[in-house]
Tab-separated table of C-alpha atoms in Angstrom:
chain	number	residue	atom	x	y	z
A	1	UNK	CA	-8.944	-38.614	3.808
A	2	UNK	CA	-11.697	-37.177	5.961
A	3	UNK	CA	-14.893	-35.694	4.542
A	4	UNK	CA	-15.251	-32.018	5.461
A	5	UNK	CA	-18.794	-31.513	4.123
A	6	UNK	CA	-21.820	-33.586	3.163
A	7	UNK	CA	-24.664	-32.546	0.886
A	8	UNK	CA	-26.096	-33.173	-2.564
A	9	UNK	CA	-25.531	-31.990	-6.114
A	10	UNK	CA	-28.802	-31.036	-7.747
A	11	UNK	CA	-29.270	-30.498	-11.472
A	12	UNK	CA	-32.854	-30.361	-12.654
A	13	UNK	CA	-34.824	-32.925	-10.702
A	14	UNK	CA	-31.789	-35.143	-10.155
A	15	UNK	CA	-30.116	-35.134	-6.752
A	16	UNK	CA	-26.714	-36.722	-6.071
A	17	UNK	CA	-25.779	-37.173	-2.380
A	18	UNK	CA	-22.025	-36.588	-2.069
A	19	UNK	CA	-19.156	-36.097	0.374
A	20	UNK	CA	-16.618	-33.301	-0.019
A	21	UNK	CA	-12.861	-33.841	0.459
A	22	UNK	CA	-10.019	-31.321	0.253
A	23	UNK	CA	-8.151	-32.188	-2.958
A	24	UNK	CA	-4.927	-30.331	-2.167
A	25	UNK	CA	-2.573	-29.829	0.770
A	26	UNK	CA	0.309	-27.413	1.187
A	27	UNK	CA	3.848	-28.756	1.633
A	28	UNK	CA	5.345	-25.306	1.906
A	29	UNK	CA	8.304	-25.000	4.274
A	30	UNK	CA	7.405	-23.116	7.443
A	31	UNK	CA	9.786	-21.637	9.995
A	32	UNK	CA	9.309	-20.683	13.647
A	33	UNK	CA	10.313	-17.326	15.040
A	34	UNK	CA	12.745	-18.101	17.862
A	35	UNK	CA	15.277	-16.412	20.123
A	36	UNK	CA	18.641	-16.729	18.337
A	37	UNK	CA	20.461	-17.182	21.675
A	38	UNK	CA	18.641	-20.232	23.063
A	39	UNK	CA	16.075	-21.291	20.439
A	40	UNK	CA	13.062	-20.343	22.591
A	41	UNK	CA	9.776	-19.730	20.742
A	42	UNK	CA	8.664	-16.101	20.411
A	43	UNK	CA	5.199	-15.470	21.842
A	44	UNK	CA	2.929	-12.584	20.965
A	45	UNK	CA	0.499	-10.897	23.312
A	46	UNK	CA	-2.865	-9.385	22.419
A	47	UNK	CA	-2.133	-5.788	23.394
A	48	UNK	CA	-4.452	-2.834	22.806
A	49	UNK	CA	-2.771	-0.128	20.718
A	50	UNK	CA	-4.444	2.620	22.773
A	51	UNK	CA	-3.997	1.731	26.457
A	52	UNK	CA	-1.182	-0.812	26.027
A	53	UNK	CA	-2.971	-3.452	28.132
A	54	UNK	CA	-3.137	-7.166	27.271
A	55	UNK	CA	-6.634	-8.129	26.138
A	56	UNK	CA	-8.425	-11.403	26.912
A	57	UNK	CA	-10.201	-13.271	24.125
A	58	UNK	CA	-13.552	-12.556	25.765
A	59	UNK	CA	-12.970	-8.817	25.297
A	60	UNK	CA	-12.059	-9.027	21.613
A	61	UNK	CA	-14.689	-7.968	19.080
A	62	UNK	CA	-14.812	-7.671	15.295
A	63	UNK	CA	-14.072	-4.240	13.875
A	64	UNK	CA	-14.534	-2.879	10.360
A	65	UNK	CA	-12.065	-0.147	9.420
A	66	UNK	CA	-13.406	2.569	7.124
A	67	UNK	CA	-11.384	4.258	4.383
A	68	UNK	CA	-10.659	7.258	6.625
A	69	UNK	CA	-9.291	5.051	9.420
A	70	UNK	CA	-12.371	5.029	11.673
A	71	UNK	CA	-13.292	1.745	13.380
A	72	UNK	CA	-16.845	0.377	13.460
A	73	UNK	CA	-17.381	-2.239	16.203
A	74	UNK	CA	-19.612	-5.178	15.216
A	75	UNK	CA	-21.235	-7.169	18.020
A	76	UNK	CA	-22.391	-10.789	17.933
A	77	UNK	CA	-25.957	-9.527	17.441
A	78	UNK	CA	-24.807	-7.514	14.424
A	79	UNK	CA	-23.092	-10.560	12.924
A	80	UNK	CA	-26.251	-12.643	13.312
A	81	UNK	CA	-28.132	-10.166	11.100
A	82	UNK	CA	-25.762	-10.748	8.171
A	83	UNK	CA	-26.948	-13.070	5.378
A	84	UNK	CA	-25.713	-16.618	5.908
A	85	UNK	CA	-26.843	-20.040	4.845
A	86	UNK	CA	-26.355	-23.587	6.005
A	87	UNK	CA	-27.785	-25.218	2.863
A	88	UNK	CA	-26.401	-28.636	2.000
A	89	UNK	CA	-27.053	-28.243	-1.708
A	90	UNK	CA	-24.681	-27.808	-4.623
A	91	UNK	CA	-27.049	-26.263	-7.135
A	92	UNK	CA	-26.095	-26.426	-10.818
A	93	UNK	CA	-26.912	-23.072	-12.420
A	94	UNK	CA	-25.692	-23.708	-15.970
A	95	UNK	CA	-23.220	-25.677	-18.092
A	96	UNK	CA	-20.600	-23.490	-19.823
A	97	UNK	CA	-17.637	-24.090	-22.170
A	98	UNK	CA	-14.434	-24.699	-20.206
A	99	UNK	CA	-12.549	-21.952	-22.084
A	100	UNK	CA	-14.927	-19.337	-20.668
A	101	UNK	CA	-13.668	-19.943	-17.128
A	102	UNK	CA	-10.643	-17.760	-16.481
A	103	UNK	CA	-8.095	-19.799	-14.447
A	104	UNK	CA	-7.466	-16.697	-12.330
A	105	UNK	CA	-10.957	-17.115	-10.872
A	106	UNK	CA	-10.312	-20.668	-9.653
A	107	UNK	CA	-9.442	-20.940	-5.979
A	108	UNK	CA	-9.587	-24.180	-3.913
A	109	UNK	CA	-10.265	-27.703	-5.193
A	110	UNK	CA	-12.360	-30.476	-3.602
A	111	UNK	CA	-13.118	-34.064	-4.565
A	112	UNK	CA	-16.742	-35.195	-4.652
A	113	UNK	CA	-17.434	-38.781	-3.589
A	114	UNK	CA	-20.941	-40.194	-4.100
A	115	UNK	CA	-22.862	-41.793	-1.278
A	116	UNK	CA	-23.923	-45.392	-1.984
A	117	UNK	CA	-27.438	-44.279	-2.899
A	118	UNK	CA	-26.084	-41.674	-5.322
A	119	UNK	CA	-23.615	-43.783	-7.305
A	120	UNK	CA	-25.797	-44.025	-10.436
A	121	UNK	CA	-26.794	-40.325	-10.725
A	122	UNK	CA	-23.157	-39.430	-9.929
A	123	UNK	CA	-22.052	-41.489	-12.925
A	124	UNK	CA	-24.752	-39.846	-15.042
A	125	UNK	CA	-23.554	-36.337	-14.183
A	126	UNK	CA	-19.924	-37.303	-14.748
A	127	UNK	CA	-20.637	-38.725	-18.178
A	128	UNK	CA	-22.703	-35.679	-19.135
A	129	UNK	CA	-19.809	-33.362	-18.255
A	130	UNK	CA	-17.359	-35.472	-20.273
A	131	UNK	CA	-19.551	-35.764	-23.339
A	132	UNK	CA	-20.502	-32.073	-23.382
A	133	UNK	CA	-16.897	-30.974	-22.697
A	134	UNK	CA	-18.284	-28.314	-20.388
A	135	UNK	CA	-18.043	-27.218	-16.784
A	136	UNK	CA	-21.029	-26.892	-14.489
A	137	UNK	CA	-21.299	-23.526	-12.756
A	138	UNK	CA	-22.776	-24.097	-9.282
A	139	UNK	CA	-23.562	-22.240	-6.085
A	140	UNK	CA	-22.685	-23.854	-2.760
A	141	UNK	CA	-22.704	-22.805	0.887
A	142	UNK	CA	-19.360	-23.450	2.590
A	143	UNK	CA	-18.644	-22.119	6.081
A	144	UNK	CA	-22.081	-20.487	6.107
A	145	UNK	CA	-21.280	-18.337	3.086
A	146	UNK	CA	-22.562	-18.873	-0.433
A	147	UNK	CA	-19.892	-19.018	-3.104
A	148	UNK	CA	-19.693	-19.741	-6.823
A	149	UNK	CA	-17.855	-22.832	-8.010
A	150	UNK	CA	-17.466	-25.109	-11.020
A	151	UNK	CA	-17.696	-28.876	-11.446
A	152	UNK	CA	-15.362	-30.715	-13.794
A	153	UNK	CA	-14.102	-34.267	-14.196
A	154	UNK	CA	-10.575	-35.379	-13.334
A	155	UNK	CA	-9.555	-39.063	-13.506
A	156	UNK	CA	-13.178	-40.263	-13.294
A	157	UNK	CA	-13.795	-38.127	-10.186
A	158	UNK	CA	-15.930	-34.978	-10.151
A	159	UNK	CA	-13.956	-32.034	-8.799
A	160	UNK	CA	-15.509	-28.926	-7.283
A	161	UNK	CA	-13.387	-25.778	-7.564
A	162	UNK	CA	-14.483	-22.666	-5.736
A	163	UNK	CA	-14.151	-19.369	-7.553
A	164	UNK	CA	-13.312	-15.850	-6.538
A	165	UNK	CA	-15.846	-13.102	-7.056
A	166	UNK	CA	-15.144	-10.953	-10.150
A	167	UNK	CA	-14.316	-7.866	-8.059
A	168	UNK	CA	-11.624	-9.873	-6.222
A	169	UNK	CA	-9.529	-10.123	-9.393
A	170	UNK	CA	-7.400	-6.995	-9.695
A	171	UNK	CA	-7.062	-5.063	-12.925
A	172	UNK	CA	-3.477	-4.080	-13.824
A	173	UNK	CA	-3.023	-0.338	-13.527
A	174	UNK	CA	-0.133	-0.191	-15.976
A	175	UNK	CA	0.150	-0.432	-19.739
A	176	UNK	CA	2.623	-2.596	-21.660
A	177	UNK	CA	4.420	-1.071	-24.652
A	178	UNK	CA	6.521	-3.552	-26.616
A	179	UNK	CA	7.301	-1.447	-29.659
A	180	UNK	CA	7.621	-2.778	-33.194
A	181	UNK	CA	8.218	-6.523	-33.585
A	182	UNK	CA	10.054	-7.706	-36.691
A	183	UNK	CA	8.903	-10.708	-38.724
A	184	UNK	CA	12.245	-12.438	-38.268
A	185	UNK	CA	11.908	-12.123	-34.472
A	186	UNK	CA	8.395	-13.563	-34.596
A	187	UNK	CA	9.627	-16.548	-36.665
A	188	UNK	CA	12.444	-17.136	-34.188
A	189	UNK	CA	9.958	-17.051	-31.309
A	190	UNK	CA	7.805	-19.614	-33.152
A	191	UNK	CA	10.862	-21.869	-33.569
A	192	UNK	CA	11.586	-21.610	-29.866
A	193	UNK	CA	8.005	-22.542	-29.026
A	194	UNK	CA	8.183	-25.568	-31.326
A	195	UNK	CA	11.486	-26.627	-29.770
A	196	UNK	CA	10.060	-26.510	-26.233
A	197	UNK	CA	6.690	-28.015	-27.140
A	198	UNK	CA	5.697	-31.087	-25.098
A	199	UNK	CA	3.118	-32.593	-22.762
A	200	UNK	CA	2.746	-31.403	-19.199
A	201	UNK	CA	3.891	-33.891	-16.552
A	202	UNK	CA	3.746	-32.508	-12.978
A	203	UNK	CA	6.190	-35.172	-11.727
A	204	UNK	CA	8.957	-33.587	-13.804
A	205	UNK	CA	9.041	-30.621	-11.441
A	206	UNK	CA	10.329	-30.785	-7.874
A	207	UNK	CA	10.325	-28.407	-4.939
A	208	UNK	CA	14.101	-27.942	-4.723
A	209	UNK	CA	13.737	-25.289	-2.009
A	210	UNK	CA	12.038	-27.684	0.434
A	211	UNK	CA	14.637	-30.384	-0.314
A	212	UNK	CA	17.468	-27.900	0.225
A	213	UNK	CA	15.996	-26.859	3.599
A	214	UNK	CA	15.690	-30.495	4.716
A	215	UNK	CA	19.292	-31.192	3.676
A	216	UNK	CA	20.527	-28.090	5.494
A	217	UNK	CA	18.667	-28.980	8.690
A	218	UNK	CA	19.921	-32.586	8.570
A	219	UNK	CA	23.507	-31.362	8.168
A	220	UNK	CA	23.172	-29.061	11.174
A	221	UNK	CA	21.696	-31.856	13.307
A	222	UNK	CA	24.518	-34.227	12.392
A	223	UNK	CA	27.013	-31.471	13.187
A	224	UNK	CA	25.544	-30.982	16.661
A	225	UNK	CA	24.103	-27.546	15.889
A	226	UNK	CA	20.917	-28.159	17.829
A	227	UNK	CA	19.293	-26.065	20.539
A	228	UNK	CA	17.938	-28.225	23.366
A	229	UNK	CA	14.869	-26.276	24.399
A	230	UNK	CA	12.539	-27.423	27.227
A	231	UNK	CA	9.953	-28.494	24.645
A	232	UNK	CA	12.432	-30.775	22.848
A	233	UNK	CA	13.888	-32.527	25.958
A	234	UNK	CA	10.760	-34.228	27.165
A	235	UNK	CA	12.539	-37.010	29.079
A	236	UNK	CA	14.275	-34.683	31.532
A	237	UNK	CA	12.110	-31.570	31.255
A	238	UNK	CA	8.929	-33.198	32.504
A	239	UNK	CA	10.701	-34.741	35.533
A	240	UNK	CA	12.397	-31.511	36.530
A	241	UNK	CA	9.161	-29.561	36.189
A	242	UNK	CA	7.330	-32.092	38.359
A	243	UNK	CA	10.095	-32.085	40.968
A	244	UNK	CA	10.168	-28.308	40.980
A	245	UNK	CA	6.452	-28.262	41.695
A	246	UNK	CA	6.892	-30.811	44.484
A	247	UNK	CA	9.779	-28.826	45.929
A	248	UNK	CA	7.708	-25.664	46.037
A	249	UNK	CA	4.916	-27.579	47.757
A	250	UNK	CA	7.276	-29.035	50.388
A	251	UNK	CA	8.958	-25.683	50.984
A	252	UNK	CA	5.594	-23.963	51.390
A	253	UNK	CA	4.464	-26.622	53.877
A	254	UNK	CA	7.708	-26.392	55.915
A	255	UNK	CA	7.666	-22.612	55.908
A	256	UNK	CA	4.161	-22.839	57.323
A	257	UNK	CA	5.656	-24.831	60.241
A	258	UNK	CA	8.622	-22.490	60.553
A	259	UNK	CA	11.122	-24.982	59.056
A	260	UNK	CA	13.608	-24.524	56.218
A	261	UNK	CA	13.143	-25.897	52.722
A	262	UNK	CA	14.345	-29.334	51.663
A	263	UNK	CA	17.482	-29.827	49.559
A	264	UNK	CA	16.688	-33.328	48.296
A	265	UNK	CA	14.920	-32.144	45.164
A	266	UNK	CA	17.938	-30.157	43.994
A	267	UNK	CA	20.016	-33.362	44.071
A	268	UNK	CA	17.362	-35.220	42.098
A	269	UNK	CA	17.235	-32.421	39.508
A	270	UNK	CA	21.011	-32.584	39.075
A	271	UNK	CA	20.854	-36.333	38.525
A	272	UNK	CA	18.014	-35.928	36.032
A	273	UNK	CA	20.077	-33.435	34.025
A	274	UNK	CA	23.175	-35.682	34.054
A	275	UNK	CA	21.264	-38.834	33.022
A	276	UNK	CA	18.361	-37.848	30.739
A	277	UNK	CA	18.152	-41.245	29.033
A	278	UNK	CA	16.374	-44.342	30.316
A	279	UNK	CA	14.245	-44.193	33.431
A	280	UNK	CA	13.589	-40.861	35.035
A	281	UNK	CA	15.701	-39.757	37.980
A	282	UNK	CA	12.755	-39.765	40.336
A	283	UNK	CA	11.888	-43.337	39.404
A	284	UNK	CA	15.490	-44.508	39.879
A	285	UNK	CA	15.691	-42.971	43.349
A	286	UNK	CA	12.361	-44.478	44.375
A	287	UNK	CA	13.441	-47.912	43.129
A	288	UNK	CA	16.763	-47.639	44.963
A	289	UNK	CA	15.083	-46.767	48.259
A	290	UNK	CA	12.607	-49.603	47.859
A	291	UNK	CA	15.436	-52.068	47.176
A	292	UNK	CA	17.304	-50.866	50.300
A	293	UNK	CA	14.310	-51.336	52.579
A	294	UNK	CA	13.242	-54.713	51.141
A	295	UNK	CA	15.189	-57.773	52.402
A	296	UNK	CA	16.687	-60.025	49.712
A	297	UNK	CA	14.406	-62.896	48.776
A	298	UNK	CA	15.505	-66.406	49.799
A	299	UNK	CA	15.794	-69.175	47.290
A	300	UNK	CA	13.687	-72.343	47.527
A	301	UNK	CA	16.743	-74.417	48.558
A	302	UNK	CA	17.660	-71.952	51.291
A	303	UNK	CA	14.097	-72.033	52.622
A	304	UNK	CA	14.152	-75.878	52.667
A	305	UNK	CA	17.474	-75.966	54.567
A	306	UNK	CA	16.222	-73.489	57.118
A	307	UNK	CA	13.077	-75.581	57.673
A	308	UNK	CA	15.158	-78.749	58.287
A	309	UNK	CA	17.410	-76.963	60.797
A	310	UNK	CA	14.401	-75.652	62.668
A	311	UNK	CA	12.874	-79.148	62.825
A	312	UNK	CA	16.147	-80.683	64.080
A	313	UNK	CA	16.541	-77.993	66.731
A	314	UNK	CA	12.959	-78.613	67.883
A	315	UNK	CA	13.575	-82.395	68.186
A	316	UNK	CA	16.747	-81.814	70.217
A	317	UNK	CA	14.854	-79.530	72.569
A	318	UNK	CA	12.157	-82.165	73.058
A	319	UNK	CA	14.759	-84.893	73.887
A	320	UNK	CA	16.475	-82.631	76.417
A	321	UNK	CA	13.155	-81.882	78.065
A	322	UNK	CA	12.267	-85.602	78.236
A	323	UNK	CA	15.669	-86.486	79.709
A	324	UNK	CA	15.309	-83.779	82.344
A	325	UNK	CA	11.839	-85.062	83.295
A	326	UNK	CA	13.154	-88.658	83.654
A	327	UNK	CA	15.955	-87.483	85.952
A	328	UNK	CA	13.466	-85.689	88.186
A	329	UNK	CA	11.304	-88.873	88.488
A	330	UNK	CA	14.313	-91.042	89.508
A	331	UNK	CA	15.365	-88.494	92.153
A	332	UNK	CA	11.846	-88.471	93.593
A	333	UNK	CA	11.794	-92.300	93.962
A	334	UNK	CA	15.134	-92.346	95.838
A	335	UNK	CA	13.913	-89.709	98.232
A	336	UNK	CA	10.811	-91.750	99.049
């Protein structure tokens, strides 16, 4: 786990330096929008609804839409004037009974870990929350915005749970009419409640939808129902892309000299597509050419034999030269 925030919990004159960790993570199944024909990812462009032109990020501003559909443009200077805070304090406002906190107000949960210097006051605050059986209502600045949250204890760890503002909880705009309920029906409902009464164990419940999706995908993969997109065939895709770039460079250079483009890269691309596994096609061709140019290495025994033959040949040459010299000397004496 990685700490996403550092600060201190303050209640009264006590300060507890802590680290903040996200306590939950989503395992929801997510799908990509793709082209049904070839599996290619669908991309979206930032297009202006008025002139139909694609807009760069630098030209995008924040706009506030009024109730009558008018748009108010807010500049960076306007945003800087809005109230924001970078305080690193979790300030305890009051301790309240847990039943007064409507679960609908609770939003995201975080674990609080004490720094080494704050271990003792952390334990003090934790014990106070347990003994009082209350939650601490706090204010904290996250992402430069102040929000209300509560502190409670879970498995000896203090948990901070951010809360929604009261006006963010919707009021139902409908009424519920159930009619007259008979005593016998109420007793039967009580019996049903007693029958299903038990303790809550989260491990008893499983996400069958996610498991079903994984099983379905695995079945399709085993059945060969898989789209090989350029992003999924890295071994051959990267080579072909590189060779294509090289080919364009060579063709551009030859066209500059008035020559025609080279065909060698097309052959390499074909080989790369036929043999995607193992070494890349470009590497195999380079290795093959290098092996053709390089002479085969001689063994140590072959080198030794060659050296002996050279020495013997040299000795024979010396003897022949000495014999020839002796013959010349004898001929010279007879002549004199």
